[in-house]
Short mmCIF file of C-alpha atoms in Angstrom, two decimals:
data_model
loop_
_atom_site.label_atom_id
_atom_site.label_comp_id
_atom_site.label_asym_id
_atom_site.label_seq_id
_atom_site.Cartn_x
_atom_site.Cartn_y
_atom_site.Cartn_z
CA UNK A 4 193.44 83.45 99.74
CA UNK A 5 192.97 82.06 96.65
CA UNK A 6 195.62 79.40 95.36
CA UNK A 7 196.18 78.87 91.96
CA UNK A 8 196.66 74.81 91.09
CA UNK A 9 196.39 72.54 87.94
CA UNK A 10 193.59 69.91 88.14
CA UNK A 11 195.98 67.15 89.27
CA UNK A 12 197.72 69.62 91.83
CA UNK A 13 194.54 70.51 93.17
CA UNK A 14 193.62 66.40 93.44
CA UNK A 15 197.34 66.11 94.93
CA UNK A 16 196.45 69.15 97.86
CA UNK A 17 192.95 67.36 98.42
CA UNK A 18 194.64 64.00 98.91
CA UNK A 19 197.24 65.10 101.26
CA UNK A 20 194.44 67.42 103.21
CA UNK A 21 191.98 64.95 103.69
CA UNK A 22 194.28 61.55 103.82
CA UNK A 23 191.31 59.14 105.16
CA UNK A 24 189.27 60.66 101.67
CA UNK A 25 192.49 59.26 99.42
CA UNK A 26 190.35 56.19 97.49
CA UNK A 27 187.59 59.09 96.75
CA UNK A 28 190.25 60.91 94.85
CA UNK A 29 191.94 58.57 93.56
CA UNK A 30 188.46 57.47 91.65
CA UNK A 31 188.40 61.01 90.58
CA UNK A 32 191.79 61.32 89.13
CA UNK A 33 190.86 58.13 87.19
CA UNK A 34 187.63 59.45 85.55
CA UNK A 35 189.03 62.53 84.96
CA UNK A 36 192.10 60.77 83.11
CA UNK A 37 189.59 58.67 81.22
CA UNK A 38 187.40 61.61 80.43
CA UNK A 39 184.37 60.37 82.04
CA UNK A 40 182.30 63.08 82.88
CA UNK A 41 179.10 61.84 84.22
CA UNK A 42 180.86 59.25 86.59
CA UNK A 43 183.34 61.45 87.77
CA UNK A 44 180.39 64.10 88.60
CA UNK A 45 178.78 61.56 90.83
CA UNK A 46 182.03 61.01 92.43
CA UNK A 47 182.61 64.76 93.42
CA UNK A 48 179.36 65.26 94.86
CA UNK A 49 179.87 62.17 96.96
CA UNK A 50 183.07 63.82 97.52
CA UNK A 51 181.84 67.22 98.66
CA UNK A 52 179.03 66.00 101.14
CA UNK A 53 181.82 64.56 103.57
CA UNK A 54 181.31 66.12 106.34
CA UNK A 55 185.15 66.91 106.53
CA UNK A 56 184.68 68.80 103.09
CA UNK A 57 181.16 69.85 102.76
CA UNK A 58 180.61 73.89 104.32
CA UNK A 59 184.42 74.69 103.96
CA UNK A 60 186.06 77.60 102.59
CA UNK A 61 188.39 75.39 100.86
CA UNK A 62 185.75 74.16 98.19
CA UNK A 63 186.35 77.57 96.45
CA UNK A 64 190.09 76.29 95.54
CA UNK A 65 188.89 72.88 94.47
CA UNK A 66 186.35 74.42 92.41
CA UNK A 67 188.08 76.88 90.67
CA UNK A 68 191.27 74.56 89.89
CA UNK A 69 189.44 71.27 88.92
CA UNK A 70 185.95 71.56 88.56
CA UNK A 71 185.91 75.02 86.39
CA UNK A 72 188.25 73.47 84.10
CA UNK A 73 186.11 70.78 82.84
CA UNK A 74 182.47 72.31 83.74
CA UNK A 75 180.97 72.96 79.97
CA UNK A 76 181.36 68.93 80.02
CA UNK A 77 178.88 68.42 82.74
CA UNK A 78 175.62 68.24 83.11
CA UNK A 79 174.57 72.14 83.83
CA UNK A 80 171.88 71.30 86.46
CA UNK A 81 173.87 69.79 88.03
CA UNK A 82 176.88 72.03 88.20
CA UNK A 83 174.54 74.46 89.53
CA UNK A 84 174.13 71.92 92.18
CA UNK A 85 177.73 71.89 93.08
CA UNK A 86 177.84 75.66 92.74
CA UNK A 87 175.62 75.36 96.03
CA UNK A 88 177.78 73.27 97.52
CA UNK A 89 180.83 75.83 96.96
CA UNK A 90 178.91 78.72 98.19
CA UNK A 91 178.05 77.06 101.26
CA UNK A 92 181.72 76.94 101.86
CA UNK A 93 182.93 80.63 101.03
CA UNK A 94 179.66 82.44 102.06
CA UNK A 95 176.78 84.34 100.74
CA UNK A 96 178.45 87.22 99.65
CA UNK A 97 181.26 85.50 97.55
CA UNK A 98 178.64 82.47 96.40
CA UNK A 99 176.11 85.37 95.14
CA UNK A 100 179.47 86.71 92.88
CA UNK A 101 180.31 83.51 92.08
CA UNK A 102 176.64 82.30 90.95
CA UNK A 103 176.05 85.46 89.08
CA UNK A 104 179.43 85.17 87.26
CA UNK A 105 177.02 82.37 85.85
CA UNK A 106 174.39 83.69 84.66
CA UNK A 107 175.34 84.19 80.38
CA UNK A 108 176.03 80.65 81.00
CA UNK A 109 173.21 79.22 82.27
CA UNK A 110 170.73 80.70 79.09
CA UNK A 111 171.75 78.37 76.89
CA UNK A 112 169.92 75.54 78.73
CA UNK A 113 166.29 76.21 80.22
CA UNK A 114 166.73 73.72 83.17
CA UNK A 115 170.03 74.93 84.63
CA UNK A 116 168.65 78.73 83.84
CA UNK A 117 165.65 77.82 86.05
CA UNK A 118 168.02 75.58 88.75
CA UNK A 119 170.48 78.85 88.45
CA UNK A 120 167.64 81.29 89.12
CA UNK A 121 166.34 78.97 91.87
CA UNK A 122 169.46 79.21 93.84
CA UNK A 123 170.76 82.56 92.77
CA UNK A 124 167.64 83.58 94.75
CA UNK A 125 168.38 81.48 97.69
CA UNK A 126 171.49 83.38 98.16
CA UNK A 127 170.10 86.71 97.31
CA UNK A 128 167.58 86.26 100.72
CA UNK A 129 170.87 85.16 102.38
CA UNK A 130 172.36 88.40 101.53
CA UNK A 131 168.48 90.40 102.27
CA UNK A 132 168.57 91.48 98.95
CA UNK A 133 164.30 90.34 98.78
CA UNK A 134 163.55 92.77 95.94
CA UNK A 135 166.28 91.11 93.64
CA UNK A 136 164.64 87.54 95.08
CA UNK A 137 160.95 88.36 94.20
CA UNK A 138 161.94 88.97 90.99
CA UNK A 139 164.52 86.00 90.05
CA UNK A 140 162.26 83.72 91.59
CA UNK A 141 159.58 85.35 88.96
CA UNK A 142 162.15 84.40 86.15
CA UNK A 143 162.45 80.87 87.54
CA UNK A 144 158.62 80.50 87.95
CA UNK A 145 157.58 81.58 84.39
CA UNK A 146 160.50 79.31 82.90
CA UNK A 147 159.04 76.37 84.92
CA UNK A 148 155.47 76.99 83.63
CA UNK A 149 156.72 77.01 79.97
CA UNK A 150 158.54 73.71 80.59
CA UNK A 151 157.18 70.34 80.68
CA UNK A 152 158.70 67.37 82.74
CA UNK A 153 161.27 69.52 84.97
CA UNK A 154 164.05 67.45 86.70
CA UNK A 155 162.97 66.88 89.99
CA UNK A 156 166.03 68.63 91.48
CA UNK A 157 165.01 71.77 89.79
CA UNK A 158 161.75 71.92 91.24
CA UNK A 159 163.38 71.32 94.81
CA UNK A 160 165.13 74.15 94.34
CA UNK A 161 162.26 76.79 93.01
CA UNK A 162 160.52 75.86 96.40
CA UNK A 163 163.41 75.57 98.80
CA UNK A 164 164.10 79.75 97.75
CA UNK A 165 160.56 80.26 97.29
CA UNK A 166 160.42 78.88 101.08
CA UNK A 167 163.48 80.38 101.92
CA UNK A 168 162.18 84.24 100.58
CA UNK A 169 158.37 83.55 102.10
CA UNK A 170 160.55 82.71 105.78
CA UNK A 171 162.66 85.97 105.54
CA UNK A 172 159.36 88.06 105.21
CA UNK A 173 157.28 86.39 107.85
CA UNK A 174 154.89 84.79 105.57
CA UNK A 175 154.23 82.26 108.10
CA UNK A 176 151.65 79.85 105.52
CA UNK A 177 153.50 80.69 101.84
CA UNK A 178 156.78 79.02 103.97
CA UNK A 179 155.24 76.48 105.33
CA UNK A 180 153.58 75.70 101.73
CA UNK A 181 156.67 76.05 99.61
CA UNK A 182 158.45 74.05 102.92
CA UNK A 183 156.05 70.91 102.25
CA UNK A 184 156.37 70.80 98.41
CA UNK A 185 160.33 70.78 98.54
CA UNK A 186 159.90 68.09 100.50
CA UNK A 187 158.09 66.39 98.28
CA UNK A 188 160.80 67.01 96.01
CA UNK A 189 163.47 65.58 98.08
CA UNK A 190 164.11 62.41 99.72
CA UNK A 191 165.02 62.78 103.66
CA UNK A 192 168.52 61.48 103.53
CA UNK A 193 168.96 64.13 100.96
CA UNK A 194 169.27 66.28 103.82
CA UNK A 195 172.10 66.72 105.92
CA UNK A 196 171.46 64.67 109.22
CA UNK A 197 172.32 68.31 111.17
CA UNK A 198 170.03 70.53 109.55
CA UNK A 199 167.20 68.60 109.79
CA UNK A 200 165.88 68.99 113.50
CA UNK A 201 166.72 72.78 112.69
CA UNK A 202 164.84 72.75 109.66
CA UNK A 203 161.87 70.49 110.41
CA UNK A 204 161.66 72.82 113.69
CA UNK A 205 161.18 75.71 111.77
CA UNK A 206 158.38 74.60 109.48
CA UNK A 207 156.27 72.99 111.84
CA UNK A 208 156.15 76.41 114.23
CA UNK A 209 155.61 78.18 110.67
CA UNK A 210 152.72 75.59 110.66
CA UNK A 211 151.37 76.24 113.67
CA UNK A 212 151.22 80.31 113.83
CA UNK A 213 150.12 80.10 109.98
CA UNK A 214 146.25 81.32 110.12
CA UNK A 215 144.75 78.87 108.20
CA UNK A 216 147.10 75.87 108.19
CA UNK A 217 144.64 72.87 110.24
CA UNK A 218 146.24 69.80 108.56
CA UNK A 219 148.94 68.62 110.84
CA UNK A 220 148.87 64.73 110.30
CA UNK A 221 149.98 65.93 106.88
CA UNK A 222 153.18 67.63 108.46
CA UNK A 223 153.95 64.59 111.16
CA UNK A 224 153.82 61.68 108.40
CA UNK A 225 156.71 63.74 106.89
CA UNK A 226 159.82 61.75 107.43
CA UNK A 227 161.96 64.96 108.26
CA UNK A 228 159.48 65.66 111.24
CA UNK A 229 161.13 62.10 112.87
CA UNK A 230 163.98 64.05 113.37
CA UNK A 231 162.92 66.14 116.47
CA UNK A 232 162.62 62.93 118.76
CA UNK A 233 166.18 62.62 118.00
CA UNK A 234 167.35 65.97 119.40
CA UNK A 235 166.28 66.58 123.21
CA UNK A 236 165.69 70.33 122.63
CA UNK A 237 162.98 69.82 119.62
CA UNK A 238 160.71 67.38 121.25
CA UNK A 239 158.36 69.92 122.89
CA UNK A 240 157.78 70.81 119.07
CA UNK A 241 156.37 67.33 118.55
CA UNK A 242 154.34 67.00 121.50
CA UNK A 243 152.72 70.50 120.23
CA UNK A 244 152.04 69.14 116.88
CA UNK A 245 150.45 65.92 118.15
CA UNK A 246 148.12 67.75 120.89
CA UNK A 247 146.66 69.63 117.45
CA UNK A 248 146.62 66.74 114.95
CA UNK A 249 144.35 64.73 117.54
CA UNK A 250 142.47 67.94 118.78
CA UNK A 251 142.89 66.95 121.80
CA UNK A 252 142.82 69.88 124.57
CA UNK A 253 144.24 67.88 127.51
CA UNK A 254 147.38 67.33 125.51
CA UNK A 255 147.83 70.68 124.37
CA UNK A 256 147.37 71.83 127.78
CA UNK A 257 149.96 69.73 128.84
CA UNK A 258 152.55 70.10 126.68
CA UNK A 259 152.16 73.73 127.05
CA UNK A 260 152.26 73.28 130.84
CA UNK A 261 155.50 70.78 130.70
CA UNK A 262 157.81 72.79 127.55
CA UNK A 263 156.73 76.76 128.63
CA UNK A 264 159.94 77.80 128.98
CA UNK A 265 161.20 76.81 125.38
CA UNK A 266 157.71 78.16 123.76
CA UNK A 267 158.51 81.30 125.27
CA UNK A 268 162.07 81.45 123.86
CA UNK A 269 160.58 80.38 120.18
CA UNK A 270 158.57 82.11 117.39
CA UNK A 271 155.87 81.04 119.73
CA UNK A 272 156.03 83.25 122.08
CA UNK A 273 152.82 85.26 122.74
CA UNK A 274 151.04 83.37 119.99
CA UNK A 275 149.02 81.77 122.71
CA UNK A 276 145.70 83.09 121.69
CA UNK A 277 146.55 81.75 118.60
CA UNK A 278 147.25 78.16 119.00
CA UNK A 279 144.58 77.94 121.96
CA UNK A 280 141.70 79.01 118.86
CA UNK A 281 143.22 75.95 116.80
CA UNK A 282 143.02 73.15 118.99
CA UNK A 283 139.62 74.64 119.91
CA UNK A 284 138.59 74.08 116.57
CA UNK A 285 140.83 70.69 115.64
CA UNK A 286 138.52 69.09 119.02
CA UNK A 287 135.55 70.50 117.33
CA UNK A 288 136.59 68.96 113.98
CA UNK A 289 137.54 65.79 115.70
CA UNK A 290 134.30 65.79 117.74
CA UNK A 291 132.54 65.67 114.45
CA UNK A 292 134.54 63.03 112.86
CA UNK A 293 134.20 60.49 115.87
CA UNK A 294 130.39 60.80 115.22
CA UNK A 295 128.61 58.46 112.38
CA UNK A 296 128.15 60.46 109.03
CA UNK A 297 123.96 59.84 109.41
CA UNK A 298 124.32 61.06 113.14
CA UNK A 299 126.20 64.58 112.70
CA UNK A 300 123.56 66.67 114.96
CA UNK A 301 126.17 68.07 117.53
CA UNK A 302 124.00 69.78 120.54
CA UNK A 303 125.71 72.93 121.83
CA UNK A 304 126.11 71.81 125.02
CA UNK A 305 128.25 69.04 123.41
CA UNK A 306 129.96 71.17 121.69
CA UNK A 307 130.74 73.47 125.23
CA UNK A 308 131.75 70.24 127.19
CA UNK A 309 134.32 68.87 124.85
CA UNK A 310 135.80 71.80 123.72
CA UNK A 311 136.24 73.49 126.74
CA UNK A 312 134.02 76.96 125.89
CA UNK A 313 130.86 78.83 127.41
CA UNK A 314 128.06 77.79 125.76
CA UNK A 315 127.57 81.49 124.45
CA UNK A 316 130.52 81.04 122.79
CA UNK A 317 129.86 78.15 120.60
CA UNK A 318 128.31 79.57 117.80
CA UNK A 319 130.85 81.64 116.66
CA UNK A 320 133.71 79.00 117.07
CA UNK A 321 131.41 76.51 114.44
CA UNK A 322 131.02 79.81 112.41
CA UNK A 323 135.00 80.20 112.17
CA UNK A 324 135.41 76.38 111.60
CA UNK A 325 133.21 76.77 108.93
CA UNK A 326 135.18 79.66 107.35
CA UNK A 327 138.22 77.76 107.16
CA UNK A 328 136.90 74.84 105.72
CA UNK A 329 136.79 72.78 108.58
CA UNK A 330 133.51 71.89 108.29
CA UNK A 331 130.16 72.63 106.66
CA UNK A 332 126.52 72.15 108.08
CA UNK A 333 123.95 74.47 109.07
CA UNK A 334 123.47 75.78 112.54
CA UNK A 335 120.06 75.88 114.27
CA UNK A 336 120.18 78.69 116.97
CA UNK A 337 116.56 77.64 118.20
CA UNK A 338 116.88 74.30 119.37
CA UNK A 339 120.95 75.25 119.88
CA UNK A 340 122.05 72.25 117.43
CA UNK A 341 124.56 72.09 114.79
CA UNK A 342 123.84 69.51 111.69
CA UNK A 343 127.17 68.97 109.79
CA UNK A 344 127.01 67.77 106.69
CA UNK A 345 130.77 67.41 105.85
CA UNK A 346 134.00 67.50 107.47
CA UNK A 347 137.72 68.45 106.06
CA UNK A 348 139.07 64.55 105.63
CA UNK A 349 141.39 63.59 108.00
CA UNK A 350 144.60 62.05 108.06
CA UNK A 351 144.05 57.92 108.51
CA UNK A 352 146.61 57.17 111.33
CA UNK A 353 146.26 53.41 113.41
CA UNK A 354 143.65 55.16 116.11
CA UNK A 355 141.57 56.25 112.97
CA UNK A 356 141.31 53.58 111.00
CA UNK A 357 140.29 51.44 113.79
CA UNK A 358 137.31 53.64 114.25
CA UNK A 359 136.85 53.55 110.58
CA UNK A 360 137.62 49.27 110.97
CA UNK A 361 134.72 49.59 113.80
CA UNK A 362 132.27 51.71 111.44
CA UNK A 363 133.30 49.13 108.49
CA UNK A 364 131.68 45.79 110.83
CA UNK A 365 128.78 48.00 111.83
CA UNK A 366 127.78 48.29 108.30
CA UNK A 367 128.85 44.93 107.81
CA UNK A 368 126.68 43.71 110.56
CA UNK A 369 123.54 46.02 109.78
CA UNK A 370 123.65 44.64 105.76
CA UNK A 371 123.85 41.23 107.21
CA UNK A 372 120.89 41.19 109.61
CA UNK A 373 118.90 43.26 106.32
CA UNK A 374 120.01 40.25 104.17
CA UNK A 375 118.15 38.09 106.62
CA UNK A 376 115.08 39.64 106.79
CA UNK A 377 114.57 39.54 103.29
CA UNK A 378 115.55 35.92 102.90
CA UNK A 379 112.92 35.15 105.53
CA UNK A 380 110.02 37.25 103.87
CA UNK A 381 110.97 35.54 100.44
CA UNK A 382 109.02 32.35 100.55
CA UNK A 383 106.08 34.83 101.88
CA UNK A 384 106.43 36.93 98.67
CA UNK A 385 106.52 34.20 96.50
CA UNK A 386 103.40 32.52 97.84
CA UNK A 387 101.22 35.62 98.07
#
């Protein structure tokens, strides 16, 4: 029910509500006596995140009776930022009236149209209205290409909808994309320490059922992924990740063996087949990379051993690493050899660059004794 309040009221209710929040609102009753704006917006967001505040229904009162009052003084993007906030707190249905009560408003400025768009869409997948999404997110998109130097926030939330759309239809490697690049945009902490297990859960197993995602050190250098060691029922989704970044088929075997039951009761549940042909080809990728760059003849016998297939079936796993850019070479079905010529670059974790350290002194070692030789074949050269 809503309750109708002056600003001061509504400061008074918030006080007496939330008594251990009283020096937060006691700032804001001070900037919004002195009529300044842009500190008093940075004190409401802090304000809002609390965790006693932040998701509650009651955010639609103290929006209505303090913020709305003053809102054409702040800075749009970032009242479209709050206007997240709020609709966290009184639901999709009500936020998506709320936000689209906006919408005149938002023209007049090209960044909070696009930051408006951006999470009018969010909500619109919340509410599976998709058709409506595709084509706000559209509106957001072209708005974004026609401006230069877009607020960073803005950006975060074009791909956080985009993400959150690409999710709702099952477009396992458009999520997972979208996922990586609001990321980019956001610093961790930025996050709310209880989503992000939840959320970094979800976009690795979008990572790992996606057909043509290979690059997982990418996704475990991300900060968020850290957050699955810290809740017991996500850590079979790191041990998965780690058995493909390093190829390694014992691992995967393993982890497979050891967290069954919780695969089963995830997204990756009869995608066996699927995550079985990846590490098949990560081992085959890593095989490569372990090898020197002048020594890339892999035999297929090699290739069999390490990465656990019939020889008969060799060929066409090198022919489907090839296809998705793994690697390129050519392969020699006479002699049963495979010369590659380039692999996809791998992330440099500690165990990497120490082979690359190793490699480094080898071609240290090989100039050096070269150096030699010519210094002893100088005076010969000279004389003759």
């Amino acid at each position: 029910m809503e309750v109708e309040r002056s600003a001061v009221q509504q400061l008074e209710h918030e006080k007496n509500t939330y008594p251990d929040l009283g020096e937060l609102v006691d700032q804001m009753l001070s900037l919004f006596d002195k009529k300044l704006y842009h500190q008093l917006t940075d004190v409401v967001f802090e304000y809002v995140d609390k965790p006693q505040v932040a998701g509650k229904p009651a955010l639609g009162d103290f929006f209505r009776n303090f913020v709305r009052p003053i809102e054409k003084k702040l800075n749009q993007v970032r009242l479209v930022a709050l206007l997240r906030r709020v609709c966290d707190g009184i639901g999709s249905t009500a936020g998506l009236a709320l936000l689209k009560s906006y919408s005149e408003q938002m023209k007049k400025e090209k960044e909070a149209n696009i930051m408006w768009a951006a999470v009018t869409a969010e909500y619109e997948v919340k509410e599976k209205q998709l058709t409506e999404a595709v084509e706000t997110l559209e509106l957001a998109e072209k708005l974004i290409a026609g401006e230069m130097g877009v607020d960073v926030s803005v950006n975060a939330a074009f791909h956080r909808a985009s993400a959150a759309l690409h999710q709702a239809r099952g477009e396992h490697e458009d999520y997972y994309k979208h996922s990586l690049l609001f990321l980019a945009y956001t610093p961790s902490d930025a996050i709310p320490p209880a989503d992000r297990p939840k959320l970094a859960h979800e976009i690795a197993l979008a990572a790992m059922v996606a057909p043509n995602v290979y690059n997982f050190g990418e996704l475990l250098q991300q900060p968020l992924i850290r957050s699955l060691e810290s809740d017991a029922s996500f850590t079979w989704v790191r041990a998965l990740l780690t058995a493909l970044h390093e190829g390694s088929i014992d691992m995967y075997d393993q982890a497979a063996l050891t967290h069954r039951a919780s695969i089963d009761g995830s997204a990756l549940r009869g995608q066996d087949t699927v995550l079985k042909q990846k590490v098949t080809l990560l081992a085959l990728l890593e095989l490569a990379f372990r090898k020197p760059k002048k020594q890339r003849t892999l035999e297929f016998n090699e290739i069999a051993t390490h990465c656990r297939l019939p020889v008969d079936q060799v060929e066409y796993a090198v022919m489907k690493a090839m296809s998705v850019q793994l690697l390129k070479g050519q392969i020699d079905q006479v002699d049963q050899i495979v010369r590659v010529t380039w692999i996809r670059p791998r992330i440099l974790d500690k165990e990497r660059l120490e082979l690359m350290k190793e490699r480094v002194e080898q071609w240290a070692g090989a100039a050096k004794t070269l150096l030699l030789s010519l210094e002893e074949l100088t005076p010969e050269l000279l004389v003759s």
